[in-house]
Amino acid sequence: MTKAILINYEYCTGCHSCEVACKKELDLPKGEFGIKVEEVGPFQFTTRPGLEGTWEWTYMPVITQACDLCADRTAEGKMPMCVQHCQAWCMYYGEAEDLVKKMDGKTRWSLITVKE
Amino acid sequence: MDYQEFLDSIDRKAYHEGEWRWQEGDLTVTRTNHWSPPGCHNGCGVLLSVDKDGKLVHIEGDPLAPFNGGKLCMRCLDMVEAVNHPDRLKYPLKRAGERGENKWERITWDEAYDIIVEKVNWIKETHGSHTIIFDHGTGRNIGWQLPLFASTALETPNVCNFGFTGFACYLPRMIGASAKMGEMTIIDVSETHEMRYAADTFRRPDVIMVWGNEPLKANADGFLGHWIVECMQMGSKIISIDPRLTWLGSRAEYFLQVRPGTDAALGIAMLNTIINEDLVDHDFIDKWGYGYEQLVESVQGKDADWAAEICGLDADDIRGAARLYATAESASIQWGLAFEQQLSALGVTAAACDLMGVTGNIDNPGGNLLIKCAFDIEKRYGLGDFKIPREEYAGKMTLSAGIESSDIVACAATDPLLHAVETGDPFQPQMLWIESANPLACSGMDAPRMYEAMNKIPFIVVADPFMTPTAVAHADIVLPVAMSCERNAVRTWWTPARSISKCTSYYEAKSDEQIILDLGKRLKPENWPWKDDKELSTWYLCDQYAEGGTRYEGDFEELQARGGYKYDPWDAEYYKYEKGMCRPDGQPGFDTATGRFEFWSWGYNHWGVDPMPYHIEPKDSPVSTPEKFKEYPFIATSGGRSCEFFHSEHRQLETMREFHPYPLVTIHPEAAAEYGIEDGDWVWIESTHGRCRQKAFLFPGIKKDTIHMEHAWWYPEEEAAEPSLFGVFDSNINNMTLNFETGQGGIGSGIKSFLARIYKYEPGDQMPGEKVTREGGWGDYIVGVMAGDAESAAQAAEGNAKLMKQLEDAKRVQAMKVEDADMQGRNALIYAKEHGEAAE
């Protein structure tokens, strides 16, 4: 049984809510993060067939070693801070084997686990 | 996104469903809503944890609040830092040195109140209460409280956003929509239903046209932008109309990168396509429309090719976007602030309303809803203004109104007040009360001119949680205002009605409610019968002097105990105009003068505004001033929002500045290269009117001839005293914006499109703070002349017919102004129909 976070990163808007929710929960100082949103783009594809002129602008949250998936909160039945506050509604918390069933090829998914 | 699955997944016990306050170990947790300070436009459900010493130590979103579903933006998540910030004002202060020296003496609340009461009473007796200007801004929970205080305690009708020319924030869209369809309108993304996306009657929009705003960052007008992202996950398609690429634009079917200030032409062309290709909803138009034939006629010749040239777009994209919008089963228009920060403000508003009307996307699931504030609690702006003595009400400055029998809007107009301050004509303002506003940093167009003007006002009070640049420069008394978690209050902005519960306090800071109650009782006790903030809130929810009152039943404590929110079933109903729910007489139809959706608007006509959608070329543009464009080769737009800040707020917070340390001017990489500018360089942005300094942000999603600047920057970490004033002028785009430049009817401003040039900052360059406070600014305006810059003033002097007419109209309207403060909205439109002449 492995707990995980599933991200529908097609819809991550880079709003920083997960980053701040986590920083405050873990009381991390300036420059340190438990989860950090990385950015790709924006750029326009020029040669890739079917994508010419299409914008790529993708955000992807990256989880650091500081993350314990909010063990204290989840033990009480609460959601991890990042998942609870994700404004784009693109993060899920649960058992990895359950979450993987959501990965249906209709959007861009990423399943993240941490060291226990 | 499966909303029902989300609801089913919440551990309701863990989040204490059914309780509004409980203990978790040493912490007391309160289920309530956040709404300001610090400001925003929403009011999300939050869970606040306070320790045994009464200190706020934790905040999280409330997953059981349907409004936000537990989600919060980064600013709310940083609330503990904001509330406990060492820079917060702890005590009332009295100025000890000269204005601008930042020298203060701590006083008690009683001393502050005594000084204010003595001064106000003296002004009332000697100059009249109309010589008090009341300035408030947007986004804090003060929209009914402060007008009530101004009207029934200070007894002044001159309540406005001082310095903010042309009512250029939301108000034009509100009055435009009200004139054409009798209500305000918002897009349907399920926010009127307590069951939200899982509500039986809701259907997500097929298409959302996001126009003139970046809702994911702005969250404006009671609308949480990310609701759109939820709908996208359910299949909604996006049309993005914006000079800048946004995240939504990058995922849009059509990204129309419109030239700033030309949106109305685009709207007219989309109407042309939809009408001439017969994509309209004939059934809606026949049954419910008025004046459709005039609309058809007015858009002829203004096709996609015509607009493509004006707007800098591809004509096929305009046609394609129009077809996508018109042929969708349900489509909506999420409009934004850019609508009124252009001279065509009411013209583009009319075009957008007409797009909704011709396609029948009115009050349908997934379309544009007819909306009221929950339970009809907030009926109109200007609560209590009927109590202002009539002779004082006659001193209300409404220059901008193009209407003779009633005011176009309830608040006073800033331009004639600025003129009065500069000249003493028709009176010399004696006092300025500023609460929840920071005009030097944010809302004051032509900030250097506002700075000079405010120094001419003898007595100024500023109430705010922090010492602001405006307070340092001008205040004689500063009052510390409590934050959201320190107040008992209620609010509505659409639905649900919400309560805010006091959880803690901070030194001697008092809530807006407490300050107005304390002073109201001292200044005009007969108008202030309420025992406390809770009783005042209950009166607001249920009564407000009402014959008929509001539709709310209950009181503050009841609302608080419900978890702080209550949805209004009226707002959740669709097709209300078919069901007799909109008109006071209970008949089917719209609450307009004709009872119909007015493509040709009586209200517009009555205001002296073109009743058909119209486009006005920006005053300062490659088209209007091509010679100037050679020297100032960028179209400068501004005001795009950031996640980290609400207008001039949040600049003190280390966490927000970690993500966003400096103001950014967005430049296309190729344009920047031409000027040797690299990402992160300090750059001057300069117009003929002034200049400011921001850091270059190179971004390919903006056109090469366009730049975008951030607004409302100041630096709390810098020196407070003049000439710095927390660096408020150094990065201030309002060094370049103008007062006295408005669109038709005195509505709208041109501040989102003017010409500028850019060049690198060099060490040793004179900073604007010194230029403004020590050398009188750049001098490109004439004190006392009702024109924005020297060039306009010269044109006026040479007999520029248009400007002269504007001034004459203004004086005429001023002389004939309404005496009945209630003569607004529907009554004004009925009057319009009875007395107006259709300009056909």
PDB file of N, CA and C in Angstrom, chain B residues 716-762:
ATOM      1  N   PRO B 716       7.158  48.842   0.964  1.00  0.00           N
ATOM      2  CA  PRO B 716       7.081  49.091   2.412  1.00  0.00           C
ATOM      3  C   PRO B 716       8.447  49.027   3.090  1.00  0.00           C
ATOM      4  N   GLU B 717       9.413  48.371   2.446  1.00  0.00           N
ATOM      5  CA  GLU B 717      10.746  48.230   3.045  1.00  0.00           C
ATOM      6  C   GLU B 717      11.592  49.495   2.844  1.00  0.00           C
ATOM      7  N   GLU B 718      11.140  50.415   2.028  1.00  0.00           N
ATOM      8  CA  GLU B 718      11.921  51.632   1.782  1.00  0.00           C
ATOM      9  C   GLU B 718      11.504  52.768   2.716  1.00  0.00           C
ATOM     10  N   GLU B 719      12.231  53.866   2.664  1.00  0.00           N
ATOM     11  CA  GLU B 719      12.003  55.013   3.534  1.00  0.00           C
ATOM     12  C   GLU B 719      10.564  55.533   3.400  1.00  0.00           C
ATOM     13  N   ALA B 720       9.923  55.781   4.559  1.00  0.00           N
ATOM     14  CA  ALA B 720       8.536  56.245   4.527  1.00  0.00           C
ATOM     15  C   ALA B 720       8.449  57.729   4.198  1.00  0.00           C
ATOM     16  N   ALA B 721       9.375  58.525   4.739  1.00  0.00           N
ATOM     17  CA  ALA B 721       9.268  59.983   4.603  1.00  0.00           C
ATOM     18  C   ALA B 721       9.567  60.421   3.172  1.00  0.00           C
ATOM     19  N   GLU B 722       9.088  61.613   2.817  1.00  0.00           N
ATOM     20  CA  GLU B 722       9.420  62.190   1.522  1.00  0.00           C
ATOM     21  C   GLU B 722      10.932  62.435   1.446  1.00  0.00           C
ATOM     22  N   PRO B 723      11.539  62.354   0.257  1.00  0.00           N
ATOM     23  CA  PRO B 723      10.877  62.222  -1.040  1.00  0.00           C
ATOM     24  C   PRO B 723      10.495  60.795  -1.429  1.00  0.00           C
ATOM     25  N   SER B 724      10.837  59.805  -0.597  1.00  0.00           N
ATOM     26  CA  SER B 724      10.604  58.427  -1.038  1.00  0.00           C
ATOM     27  C   SER B 724       9.122  58.051  -0.988  1.00  0.00           C
ATOM     28  N   LEU B 725       8.512  58.285   0.189  1.00  0.00           N
ATOM     29  CA  LEU B 725       7.136  57.818   0.403  1.00  0.00           C
ATOM     30  C   LEU B 725       7.005  56.334   0.040  1.00  0.00           C
ATOM     31  N   PHE B 726       7.892  55.535   0.633  1.00  0.00           N
ATOM     32  CA  PHE B 726       7.931  54.087   0.346  1.00  0.00           C
ATOM     33  C   PHE B 726       8.112  53.836  -1.154  1.00  0.00           C
ATOM     34  N   GLY B 727       8.780  54.744  -1.841  1.00  0.00           N
ATOM     35  CA  GLY B 727       9.015  54.550  -3.275  1.00  0.00           C
ATOM     36  C   GLY B 727       7.746  54.535  -4.109  1.00  0.00           C
ATOM     37  N   VAL B 728       6.699  55.192  -3.625  1.00  0.00           N
ATOM     38  CA  VAL B 728       5.385  55.038  -4.269  1.00  0.00           C
ATOM     39  C   VAL B 728       5.331  55.608  -5.688  1.00  0.00           C
ATOM     40  N   PHE B 729       6.150  56.615  -5.971  1.00  0.00           N
ATOM     41  CA  PHE B 729       6.109  57.165  -7.335  1.00  0.00           C
ATOM     42  C   PHE B 729       7.084  56.452  -8.284  1.00  0.00           C
ATOM     43  N   ASP B 730       8.025  55.708  -7.712  1.00  0.00           N
ATOM     44  CA  ASP B 730       9.134  55.228  -8.536  1.00  0.00           C
ATOM     45  C   ASP B 730       8.707  54.229  -9.619  1.00  0.00           C
ATOM     46  N   SER B 731       7.749  53.377  -9.260  1.00  0.00           N
ATOM     47  CA  SER B 731       7.302  52.361 -10.232  1.00  0.00           C
ATOM     48  C   SER B 731       5.846  52.591 -10.621  1.00  0.00           C
ATOM     49  N   ASN B 732       5.385  53.812 -10.430  1.00  0.00           N
ATOM     50  CA  ASN B 732       3.949  54.103 -10.483  1.00  0.00           C
ATOM     51  C   ASN B 732       3.490  54.438 -11.896  1.00  0.00           C
ATOM     52  N   ILE B 733       2.666  53.561 -12.458  1.00  0.00           N
ATOM     53  CA  ILE B 733       2.184  53.799 -13.822  1.00  0.00           C
ATOM     54  C   ILE B 733       1.262  55.013 -13.884  1.00  0.00           C
ATOM     55  N   ASN B 734       0.755  55.428 -12.726  1.00  0.00           N
ATOM     56  CA  ASN B 734      -0.108  56.617 -12.726  1.00  0.00           C
ATOM     57  C   ASN B 734       0.688  57.920 -12.835  1.00  0.00           C
ATOM     58  N   ASN B 735       2.005  57.821 -12.970  1.00  0.00           N
ATOM     59  CA  ASN B 735       2.761  59.006 -13.403  1.00  0.00           C
ATOM     60  C   ASN B 735       2.419  59.328 -14.858  1.00  0.00           C
ATOM     61  N   MET B 736       1.794  58.372 -15.544  1.00  0.00           N
ATOM     62  CA  MET B 736       1.522  58.532 -16.981  1.00  0.00           C
ATOM     63  C   MET B 736       0.039  58.589 -17.315  1.00  0.00           C
ATOM     64  N   THR B 737      -0.829  58.192 -16.398  1.00  0.00           N
ATOM     65  CA  THR B 737      -2.268  58.204 -16.698  1.00  0.00           C
ATOM     66  C   THR B 737      -2.844  59.589 -16.419  1.00  0.00           C
ATOM     67  N   LEU B 738      -4.047  59.830 -16.965  1.00  0.00           N
ATOM     68  CA  LEU B 738      -4.628  61.173 -16.928  1.00  0.00           C
ATOM     69  C   LEU B 738      -6.001  61.190 -16.261  1.00  0.00           C
ATOM     70  N   ASN B 739      -6.275  62.239 -15.530  1.00  0.00           N
ATOM     71  CA  ASN B 739      -7.637  62.539 -15.095  1.00  0.00           C
ATOM     72  C   ASN B 739      -8.370  63.229 -16.246  1.00  0.00           C
ATOM     73  N   PHE B 740      -9.646  63.392 -16.105  1.00  0.00           N
ATOM     74  CA  PHE B 740     -10.465  64.204 -17.024  1.00  0.00           C
ATOM     75  C   PHE B 740     -10.548  63.645 -18.445  1.00  0.00           C
ATOM     76  N   GLU B 741     -10.111  62.412 -18.663  1.00  0.00           N
ATOM     77  CA  GLU B 741     -10.230  61.828 -20.005  1.00  0.00           C
ATOM     78  C   GLU B 741     -11.199  60.664 -19.895  1.00  0.00           C
ATOM     79  N   THR B 742     -12.418  60.859 -20.397  1.00  0.00           N
ATOM     80  CA  THR B 742     -13.429  59.816 -20.247  1.00  0.00           C
ATOM     81  C   THR B 742     -14.108  59.532 -21.582  1.00  0.00           C
ATOM     82  N   GLY B 743     -14.874  58.448 -21.585  1.00  0.00           N
ATOM     83  CA  GLY B 743     -15.680  58.113 -22.752  1.00  0.00           C
ATOM     84  C   GLY B 743     -17.048  58.764 -22.674  1.00  0.00           C
ATOM     85  N   GLN B 744     -17.957  58.300 -23.526  1.00  0.00           N
ATOM     86  CA  GLN B 744     -19.306  58.871 -23.577  1.00  0.00           C
ATOM     87  C   GLN B 744     -19.984  58.791 -22.208  1.00  0.00           C
ATOM     88  N   GLY B 745     -20.730  59.838 -21.882  1.00  0.00           N
ATOM     89  CA  GLY B 745     -21.448  59.867 -20.618  1.00  0.00           C
ATOM     90  C   GLY B 745     -20.534  60.041 -19.421  1.00  0.00           C
ATOM     91  N   GLY B 746     -19.259  60.388 -19.665  1.00  0.00           N
ATOM     92  CA  GLY B 746     -18.318  60.511 -18.554  1.00  0.00           C
ATOM     93  C   GLY B 746     -17.908  59.159 -17.994  1.00  0.00           C
ATOM     94  N   ILE B 747     -18.153  58.110 -18.766  1.00  0.00           N
ATOM     95  CA  ILE B 747     -17.939  56.744 -18.281  1.00  0.00           C
ATOM     96  C   ILE B 747     -16.761  56.129 -19.035  1.00  0.00           C
ATOM     97  N   GLY B 748     -15.878  55.498 -18.280  1.00  0.00           N
ATOM     98  CA  GLY B 748     -14.722  54.838 -18.882  1.00  0.00           C
ATOM     99  C   GLY B 748     -13.537  55.784 -18.941  1.00  0.00           C
ATOM    100  N   SER B 749     -12.343  55.185 -18.946  1.00  0.00           N
ATOM    101  CA  SER B 749     -11.123  55.979 -19.047  1.00  0.00           C
ATOM    102  C   SER B 749     -10.202  55.319 -20.065  1.00  0.00           C
ATOM    103  N   GLY B 750      -9.170  56.047 -20.453  1.00  0.00           N
ATOM    104  CA  GLY B 750      -8.276  55.515 -21.484  1.00  0.00           C
ATOM    105  C   GLY B 750      -7.004  54.909 -20.937  1.00  0.00           C
ATOM    106  N   ILE B 751      -7.000  54.549 -19.652  1.00  0.00           N
ATOM    107  CA  ILE B 751      -5.720  54.251 -19.008  1.00  0.00           C
ATOM    108  C   ILE B 751      -5.068  52.940 -19.424  1.00  0.00           C
ATOM    109  N   LYS B 752      -5.790  52.069 -20.104  1.00  0.00           N
ATOM    110  CA  LYS B 752      -5.160  50.815 -20.535  1.00  0.00           C
ATOM    111  C   LYS B 752      -4.566  50.907 -21.938  1.00  0.00           C
ATOM    112  N   SER B 753      -4.541  52.086 -22.532  1.00  0.00           N
ATOM    113  CA  SER B 753      -3.906  52.192 -23.852  1.00  0.00           C
ATOM    114  C   SER B 753      -3.400  53.603 -24.092  1.00  0.00           C
ATOM    115  N   PHE B 754      -2.093  53.757 -23.973  1.00  0.00           N
ATOM    116  CA  PHE B 754      -1.460  55.024 -24.351  1.00  0.00           C
ATOM    117  C   PHE B 754      -0.076  54.718 -24.911  1.00  0.00           C
ATOM    118  N   LEU B 755       0.562  55.720 -25.477  1.00  0.00           N
ATOM    119  CA  LEU B 755       1.853  55.488 -26.134  1.00  0.00           C
ATOM    120  C   LEU B 755       3.013  55.777 -25.177  1.00  0.00           C
ATOM    121  N   ALA B 756       4.042  54.953 -25.279  1.00  0.00           N
ATOM    122  CA  ALA B 756       5.191  55.104 -24.382  1.00  0.00           C
ATOM    123  C   ALA B 756       6.454  54.633 -25.092  1.00  0.00           C
ATOM    124  N   ARG B 757       7.582  55.003 -24.522  1.00  0.00           N
ATOM    125  CA  ARG B 757       8.858  54.445 -24.976  1.00  0.00           C
ATOM    126  C   ARG B 757       9.569  53.828 -23.774  1.00  0.00           C
ATOM    127  N   ILE B 758      10.552  52.998 -24.074  1.00  0.00           N
ATOM    128  CA  ILE B 758      11.272  52.330 -22.987  1.00  0.00           C
ATOM    129  C   ILE B 758      12.776  52.508 -23.195  1.00  0.00           C
ATOM    130  N   TYR B 759      13.488  52.588 -22.095  1.00  0.00           N
ATOM    131  CA  TYR B 759      14.943  52.604 -22.151  1.00  0.00           C
ATOM    132  C   TYR B 759      15.485  52.159 -20.806  1.00  0.00           C
ATOM    133  N   LYS B 760      16.737  51.720 -20.845  1.00  0.00           N
ATOM    134  CA  LYS B 760      17.320  51.155 -19.637  1.00  0.00           C
ATOM    135  C   LYS B 760      17.561  52.227 -18.573  1.00  0.00           C
ATOM    136  N   TYR B 761      17.334  51.844 -17.341  1.00  0.00           N
ATOM    137  CA  TYR B 761      17.676  52.690 -16.203  1.00  0.00           C
ATOM    138  C   TYR B 761      19.201  52.715 -16.043  1.00  0.00           C
ATOM    139  N   GLU B 762      19.741  53.878 -15.777  1.00  0.00           N
ATOM    140  CA  GLU B 762      21.175  53.985 -15.488  1.00  0.00           C
ATOM    141  C   GLU B 762      21.347  54.464 -14.048  1.00  0.00           C
TER     142      GLU B 762
END
